[in-house]
PDB file of C-alpha atoms and ligand atoms in Angstrom:
ATOM      1  CA  UNK A1312       5.073   4.528  22.142  1.00 51.00           C
ATOM      2  CA  UNK A1313       4.713   5.450  18.468  1.00 56.00           C
ATOM      3  CA  UNK A1314       1.828   3.060  17.845  1.00 49.00           C
ATOM      4  CA  UNK A1315      -0.132   4.486  20.797  1.00 63.00           C
ATOM      5  CA  UNK A1316      -1.501   1.022  21.460  1.00 85.00           C
ATOM      6  CA  UNK A1317      -3.214   0.917  18.061  1.00 96.00           C
ATOM      7  CA  UNK A1318      -3.062  -2.433  16.305  1.00 98.00           C
ATOM      8  CA  UNK A1319      -1.889  -2.455  12.702  1.00 98.00           C
ATOM      9  CA  UNK A1320      -3.007  -5.367  10.523  1.00 98.00           C
ATOM     10  CA  UNK A1321      -1.004  -6.543   7.523  1.00 98.00           C
ATOM     11  CA  UNK A1322      -2.932  -8.398   4.822  1.00 98.00           C
ATOM     12  CA  UNK A1323      -1.118 -11.733   4.753  1.00 98.00           C
ATOM     13  CA  UNK A1324      -2.596 -13.618   1.799  1.00 98.00           C
ATOM     14  CA  UNK A1325       0.241 -13.193  -0.686  1.00 96.00           C
ATOM     15  CA  UNK A1326       3.230 -10.947  -1.334  1.00 94.00           C
ATOM     16  CA  UNK A1327       5.852  -9.404   0.934  1.00 94.00           C
ATOM     17  CA  UNK A1328       3.706  -9.013   4.045  1.00 98.00           C
ATOM     18  CA  UNK A1329       6.496 -10.088   6.450  1.00 98.00           C
ATOM     19  CA  UNK A1330       8.623  -7.139   5.305  1.00 98.00           C
ATOM     20  CA  UNK A1331       5.767  -4.811   6.256  1.00 98.00           C
ATOM     21  CA  UNK A1332       5.444  -6.447   9.663  1.00 98.00           C
ATOM     22  CA  UNK A1333       9.135  -5.734  10.316  1.00 98.00           C
ATOM     23  CA  UNK A1334       8.831  -2.188   8.926  1.00 98.00           C
ATOM     24  CA  UNK A1335       5.862  -1.454  11.215  1.00 98.00           C
ATOM     25  CA  UNK A1336       7.848  -2.753  14.174  1.00 97.00           C
ATOM     26  CA  UNK A1337      10.765  -0.496  13.216  1.00 96.00           C
ATOM     27  CA  UNK A1338       8.240   2.358  13.204  1.00 97.00           C
ATOM     28  CA  UNK A1339       7.247   1.408  16.766  1.00 96.00           C
ATOM     29  CA  UNK A1340       3.799  -0.019  15.934  1.00 97.00           C
ATOM     30  CA  UNK A1341       2.044  -3.138  17.197  1.00 97.00           C
ATOM     31  CA  UNK A1342       1.130  -5.372  14.275  1.00 98.00           C
ATOM     32  CA  UNK A1343      -0.529  -8.659  13.367  1.00 98.00           C
ATOM     33  CA  UNK A1344      -1.385 -10.650  10.241  1.00 98.00           C
ATOM     34  CA  UNK A1345      -4.837 -10.369   8.659  1.00 98.00           C
ATOM     35  CA  UNK A1346      -6.219 -13.396   6.817  1.00 98.00           C
ATOM     36  CA  UNK A1347      -9.932 -13.219   7.581  1.00 98.00           C
ATOM     37  CA  UNK A1348     -12.769 -10.804   8.264  1.00 98.00           C
ATOM     38  CA  UNK A1349     -12.466 -11.762  11.952  1.00 98.00           C
ATOM     39  CA  UNK A1350      -8.794 -10.689  11.933  1.00 98.00           C
ATOM     40  CA  UNK A1351      -9.767  -7.449  10.212  1.00 98.00           C
ATOM     41  CA  UNK A1352     -12.356  -6.674  12.861  1.00 98.00           C
ATOM     42  CA  UNK A1353      -9.596  -6.575  15.524  1.00 98.00           C
ATOM     43  CA  UNK A1354      -7.281  -4.021  13.886  1.00 98.00           C
ATOM     44  CA  UNK A1355      -7.277  -0.215  13.785  1.00 98.00           C
ATOM     45  CA  UNK A1356      -5.485   0.188  10.457  1.00 98.00           C
ATOM     46  CA  UNK A1357      -4.477  -2.043   7.555  1.00 98.00           C
ATOM     47  CA  UNK A1358      -1.421  -2.405   5.321  1.00 98.00           C
ATOM     48  CA  UNK A1359      -1.855  -4.068   1.918  1.00 98.00           C
ATOM     49  CA  UNK A1360       1.546  -5.335   0.734  1.00 98.00           C
ATOM     50  CA  UNK A1361       3.162  -5.568  -2.667  1.00 96.00           C
ATOM     51  CA  UNK A1362       2.843  -8.781  -4.611  1.00 96.00           C
ATOM     52  CA  UNK A1363       0.508  -9.640  -7.451  1.00 96.00           C
ATOM     53  CA  UNK A1364      -2.749  -7.723  -7.271  1.00 97.00           C
ATOM     54  CA  UNK A1365      -4.698 -10.192  -9.451  1.00 98.00           C
ATOM     55  CA  UNK A1366      -3.695 -13.099  -7.203  1.00 98.00           C
ATOM     56  CA  UNK A1367      -4.461 -11.055  -4.092  1.00 98.00           C
ATOM     57  CA  UNK A1368      -7.919 -10.225  -5.457  1.00 98.00           C
ATOM     58  CA  UNK A1369      -8.593 -13.903  -6.068  1.00 98.00           C
ATOM     59  CA  UNK A1370      -7.547 -14.772  -2.528  1.00 98.00           C
ATOM     60  CA  UNK A1371      -9.588 -11.884  -1.106  1.00 98.00           C
ATOM     61  CA  UNK A1372     -12.638 -13.331  -2.858  1.00 98.00           C
ATOM     62  CA  UNK A1373     -11.806 -16.849  -1.724  1.00 98.00           C
ATOM     63  CA  UNK A1374     -11.452 -15.782   1.926  1.00 97.00           C
ATOM     64  CA  UNK A1375     -14.513 -13.468   1.742  1.00 98.00           C
ATOM     65  CA  UNK A1376     -12.392 -10.411   2.428  1.00 98.00           C
ATOM     66  CA  UNK A1377     -13.280  -8.119  -0.474  1.00 98.00           C
ATOM     67  CA  UNK A1378     -16.429  -6.512   0.964  1.00 98.00           C
ATOM     68  CA  UNK A1379     -15.103  -6.440   4.552  1.00 98.00           C
ATOM     69  CA  UNK A1380     -11.928  -4.688   3.326  1.00 98.00           C
ATOM     70  CA  UNK A1381     -13.985  -2.165   1.379  1.00 98.00           C
ATOM     71  CA  UNK A1382     -16.110  -1.467   4.443  1.00 98.00           C
ATOM     72  CA  UNK A1383     -12.992  -1.290   6.646  1.00 98.00           C
ATOM     73  CA  UNK A1384     -11.402   1.252   4.288  1.00 98.00           C
ATOM     74  CA  UNK A1385     -14.457   3.491   4.416  1.00 98.00           C
ATOM     75  CA  UNK A1386     -13.884   3.879   8.172  1.00 97.00           C
ATOM     76  CA  UNK A1387     -10.254   3.220   8.943  1.00 98.00           C
ATOM     77  CA  UNK A1388      -6.805   4.009   7.524  1.00 98.00           C
ATOM     78  CA  UNK A1389      -5.280   1.801   4.839  1.00 99.00           C
ATOM     79  CA  UNK A1390      -1.740   1.915   3.404  1.00 98.00           C
ATOM     80  CA  UNK A1391      -1.099   0.065   0.147  1.00 98.00           C
ATOM     81  CA  UNK A1392       2.271  -0.472  -1.531  1.00 98.00           C
ATOM     82  CA  UNK A1393       2.521  -1.309  -5.232  1.00 98.00           C
ATOM     83  CA  UNK A1394      -0.024  -4.148  -5.705  1.00 98.00           C
ATOM     84  CA  UNK A1395      -1.671  -2.747  -2.552  1.00 98.00           C
ATOM     85  CA  UNK A1396      -1.897   0.689  -4.184  1.00 98.00           C
ATOM     86  CA  UNK A1397      -3.464  -0.954  -7.253  1.00 98.00           C
ATOM     87  CA  UNK A1398      -6.104  -2.548  -5.022  1.00 98.00           C
ATOM     88  CA  UNK A1399      -6.863   0.832  -3.409  1.00 98.00           C
ATOM     89  CA  UNK A1400      -7.308   2.746  -6.683  1.00 98.00           C
ATOM     90  CA  UNK A1401     -10.594   3.939  -8.141  1.00 98.00           C
ATOM     91  CA  UNK A1402      -9.729   2.629 -11.582  1.00 98.00           C
ATOM     92  CA  UNK A1403      -7.161   0.109 -12.816  1.00 98.00           C
ATOM     93  CA  UNK A1404      -5.914  -0.432 -16.374  1.00 98.00           C
ATOM     94  CA  UNK A1405      -3.500  -2.688 -18.263  1.00 96.00           C
ATOM     95  CA  UNK A1406      -5.442  -4.859 -17.747  1.00 96.00           C
ATOM     96  CA  UNK A1407      -8.527  -3.515 -16.011  1.00 97.00           C
ATOM     97  CA  UNK A1408      -9.587  -5.305 -12.832  1.00 97.00           C
ATOM     98  CA  UNK A1409     -11.827  -4.601  -9.894  1.00 98.00           C
ATOM     99  CA  UNK A1410     -10.536  -2.708  -6.895  1.00 98.00           C
ATOM    100  CA  UNK A1411     -11.510  -1.565  -3.419  1.00 98.00           C
ATOM    101  CA  UNK A1412     -11.889   2.030  -4.635  1.00 98.00           C
ATOM    102  CA  UNK A1413     -10.489   3.616  -1.473  1.00 98.00           C
ATOM    103  CA  UNK A1414      -8.550   6.449  -3.139  1.00 98.00           C
ATOM    104  CA  UNK A1415      -9.445   8.740  -6.000  1.00 98.00           C
ATOM    105  CA  UNK A1416      -6.566   7.678  -8.238  1.00 98.00           C
ATOM    106  CA  UNK A1417      -6.305   5.840 -11.542  1.00 98.00           C
ATOM    107  CA  UNK A1418      -3.407   3.411 -12.000  1.00 98.00           C
ATOM    108  CA  UNK A1419      -1.852   1.627 -14.942  1.00 98.00           C
ATOM    109  CA  UNK A1420      -0.287  -1.686 -13.972  1.00 97.00           C
ATOM    110  CA  UNK A1421       3.264  -2.687 -14.965  1.00 94.00           C
ATOM    111  CA  UNK A1422       3.595   0.731 -16.508  1.00 94.00           C
ATOM    112  CA  UNK A1423       7.398   0.975 -16.624  1.00 90.00           C
ATOM    113  CA  UNK A1424       7.565  -1.819 -19.213  1.00 80.00           C
ATOM    114  CA  UNK A1425       8.909  -5.351 -19.132  1.00 70.00           C
ATOM    115  CA  UNK A1426      12.561  -4.629 -20.034  1.00 58.00           C
ATOM    116  CA  UNK A1427      13.446  -2.335 -17.138  1.00 65.00           C
ATOM    117  CA  UNK A1428      10.756  -3.382 -14.754  1.00 79.00           C
ATOM    118  CA  UNK A1429      12.690  -3.002 -11.481  1.00 90.00           C
ATOM    119  CA  UNK A1430      14.868  -0.170 -10.265  1.00 93.00           C
ATOM    120  CA  UNK A1431      16.151   1.553  -7.134  1.00 95.00           C
ATOM    121  CA  UNK A1432      16.260   5.343  -7.265  1.00 96.00           C
ATOM    122  CA  UNK A1433      16.537   8.307  -4.931  1.00 97.00           C
ATOM    123  CA  UNK A1434      13.473  10.507  -4.747  1.00 97.00           C
ATOM    124  CA  UNK A1435      12.603  13.701  -2.939  1.00 96.00           C
ATOM    125  CA  UNK A1436       9.545  13.361  -0.696  1.00 97.00           C
ATOM    126  CA  UNK A1437       7.622  15.115   2.079  1.00 96.00           C
ATOM    127  CA  UNK A1438       9.692  13.105   4.569  1.00 95.00           C
ATOM    128  CA  UNK A1439      13.019  13.913   2.857  1.00 97.00           C
ATOM    129  CA  UNK A1440      15.222  12.022   0.415  1.00 97.00           C
ATOM    130  CA  UNK A1441      14.119   8.393   0.069  1.00 97.00           C
ATOM    131  CA  UNK A1442      15.551   5.308  -1.569  1.00 97.00           C
ATOM    132  CA  UNK A1443      12.617   4.005  -3.635  1.00 97.00           C
ATOM    133  CA  UNK A1444      12.482   0.391  -4.819  1.00 97.00           C
ATOM    134  CA  UNK A1445      10.200  -0.138  -7.826  1.00 96.00           C
ATOM    135  CA  UNK A1446       9.282  -3.702  -8.861  1.00 95.00           C
ATOM    136  CA  UNK A1447       6.912  -4.116 -11.849  1.00 95.00           C
ATOM    137  CA  UNK A1448       5.358  -0.939 -10.538  1.00 96.00           C
ATOM    138  CA  UNK A1449       2.191   0.765 -11.644  1.00 97.00           C
ATOM    139  CA  UNK A1450       2.073   4.451 -12.626  1.00 97.00           C
ATOM    140  CA  UNK A1451      -0.569   6.694 -11.103  1.00 98.00           C
ATOM    141  CA  UNK A1452      -2.141   8.220 -14.225  1.00 98.00           C
ATOM    142  CA  UNK A1453      -4.942  10.208 -12.607  1.00 98.00           C
ATOM    143  CA  UNK A1454      -5.100  12.023  -9.283  1.00 98.00           C
ATOM    144  CA  UNK A1455      -8.364  13.301  -7.794  1.00 98.00           C
ATOM    145  CA  UNK A1456      -8.752  16.723  -6.200  1.00 98.00           C
ATOM    146  CA  UNK A1457      -8.646  15.300  -2.645  1.00 98.00           C
ATOM    147  CA  UNK A1458      -5.359  13.507  -3.188  1.00 98.00           C
ATOM    148  CA  UNK A1459      -2.091  15.012  -1.963  1.00 98.00           C
ATOM    149  CA  UNK A1460       1.155  14.061  -3.707  1.00 98.00           C
ATOM    150  CA  UNK A1461       3.919  13.354  -1.160  1.00 98.00           C
ATOM    151  CA  UNK A1462       6.607  12.187  -3.613  1.00 98.00           C
ATOM    152  CA  UNK A1463       7.121  11.996  -7.373  1.00 98.00           C
ATOM    153  CA  UNK A1464       9.503  10.227  -9.705  1.00 97.00           C
ATOM    154  CA  UNK A1465      10.009  11.301 -13.324  1.00 95.00           C
ATOM    155  CA  UNK A1466       7.010  13.604 -12.999  1.00 96.00           C
ATOM    156  CA  UNK A1467       4.626  10.904 -11.761  1.00 97.00           C
ATOM    157  CA  UNK A1468       3.224  10.752  -8.238  1.00 98.00           C
ATOM    158  CA  UNK A1469       4.639   7.724  -6.386  1.00 98.00           C
ATOM    159  CA  UNK A1470       3.503   8.417  -2.802  1.00 98.00           C
ATOM    160  CA  UNK A1471       0.017   9.842  -2.292  1.00 98.00           C
ATOM    161  CA  UNK A1472      -2.306  10.517   0.593  1.00 98.00           C
ATOM    162  CA  UNK A1473      -6.063  10.983   0.771  1.00 98.00           C
ATOM    163  CA  UNK A1474      -7.348  11.613   4.277  1.00 97.00           C
ATOM    164  CA  UNK A1475      -5.887   8.808   6.387  1.00 97.00           C
ATOM    165  CA  UNK A1476      -5.129   6.573   3.404  1.00 98.00           C
ATOM    166  CA  UNK A1477      -1.645   6.284   1.982  1.00 98.00           C
ATOM    167  CA  UNK A1478      -0.446   4.585  -1.207  1.00 98.00           C
ATOM    168  CA  UNK A1479       2.984   4.159  -2.765  1.00 98.00           C
ATOM    169  CA  UNK A1480       3.952   2.621  -6.087  1.00 98.00           C
ATOM    170  CA  UNK A1481       7.378   1.751  -4.606  1.00 98.00           C
ATOM    171  CA  UNK A1482       8.253  -0.543  -1.689  1.00 98.00           C
ATOM    172  CA  UNK A1483       9.294   1.320   1.491  1.00 98.00           C
ATOM    173  CA  UNK A1484       9.133  -2.027   3.314  1.00 97.00           C
ATOM    174  CA  UNK A1485      12.189  -3.232   1.359  1.00 97.00           C
ATOM    175  CA  UNK A1486      14.603  -0.687   2.844  1.00 96.00           C
ATOM    176  CA  UNK A1487      15.636  -0.230   6.477  1.00 95.00           C
ATOM    177  CA  UNK A1488      14.309   3.338   6.410  1.00 96.00           C
ATOM    178  CA  UNK A1489      11.205   3.525   8.651  1.00 96.00           C
ATOM    179  CA  UNK A1490      10.035   7.031   7.657  1.00 98.00           C
ATOM    180  CA  UNK A1491       7.183   6.124   5.293  1.00 98.00           C
ATOM    181  CA  UNK A1492       5.755   3.599   7.759  1.00 98.00           C
ATOM    182  CA  UNK A1493       6.222   6.198  10.511  1.00 98.00           C
ATOM    183  CA  UNK A1494       4.192   8.614   8.408  1.00 98.00           C
ATOM    184  CA  UNK A1495       1.348   6.082   8.250  1.00 98.00           C
ATOM    185  CA  UNK A1496       1.599   5.382  11.988  1.00 98.00           C
ATOM    186  CA  UNK A1497       1.346   9.145  12.625  1.00 97.00           C
ATOM    187  CA  UNK A1498      -1.692   9.445  10.314  1.00 96.00           C
ATOM    188  CA  UNK A1499      -3.394   6.641  12.208  1.00 97.00           C
ATOM    189  CA  UNK A1500      -2.658   8.274  15.567  1.00 93.00           C
ATOM    190  CA  UNK A1501      -3.741  11.794  14.542  1.00 88.00           C
TER     191      UNK A1501
HETATM  192  N1  LIG B 290       2.820  -5.860 -11.055  1.00 51.54           N
HETATM  193  C1  LIG B 290       2.081  -6.167  -9.857  1.00 51.54           C
HETATM  194  C2  LIG B 290       0.586  -6.020 -10.092  1.00 51.54           C
HETATM  195  O1  LIG B 290       0.173  -5.567 -11.095  1.00 51.54           O
HETATM  196  C3  LIG B 290       2.529  -5.291  -8.715  1.00 51.54           C
HETATM  197  C4  LIG B 290       3.980  -5.533  -8.398  1.00 51.54           C
HETATM  198  C5  LIG B 290       4.378  -5.282  -6.983  1.00 51.54           C
HETATM  199  O2  LIG B 290       3.550  -5.237  -6.056  1.00 51.54           O
HETATM  200  N2  LIG B 290       5.662  -5.190  -6.782  1.00 51.54           N
HETATM  201  O3  LIG B 290      -0.189  -6.352  -9.263  1.00 51.54           O
END
């Protein structure tokens, strides 16, 4: 089985976490929702969904998840999409806010502007041609030396990997295509 018995947690405080649960299942992984530090302690890897990163941060503080998630990410794989990628970044701008600092990237929030803030495009990636859904997406403005770019759009990295961590500024959970989640499942099983 693709998940190898590993349990994948999906942060379920806010945002499109259910879509990630379905995407993980399509990728053959066992999954559960994470809403507390006790939930987090049971899982082998974590997905942080898209949504609103400021709201998610507030809820992470409220449910005492910020420090446990930071500690989790220093030991175990994390995959963040859009708002999740913002939470994983080293530095965040527009506006600045705190983050888990799990990947050596700098992101600018809502960087495609308010007028054309959502789009669906085809992009070339390490796993082949992908349909990428962007919704009020950030742009990755800085990439550290340890970070590998797995896909770009208009010259900007949109899918990046550092060790066992993965981040995308688009939403692979919103298409039926399981390949990006499969990539994460493979990273976790390596
Ligand atoms: N604009 C959101 C933020 O800054 C992210 C949007 C998304 O996750 N689709 O947190």
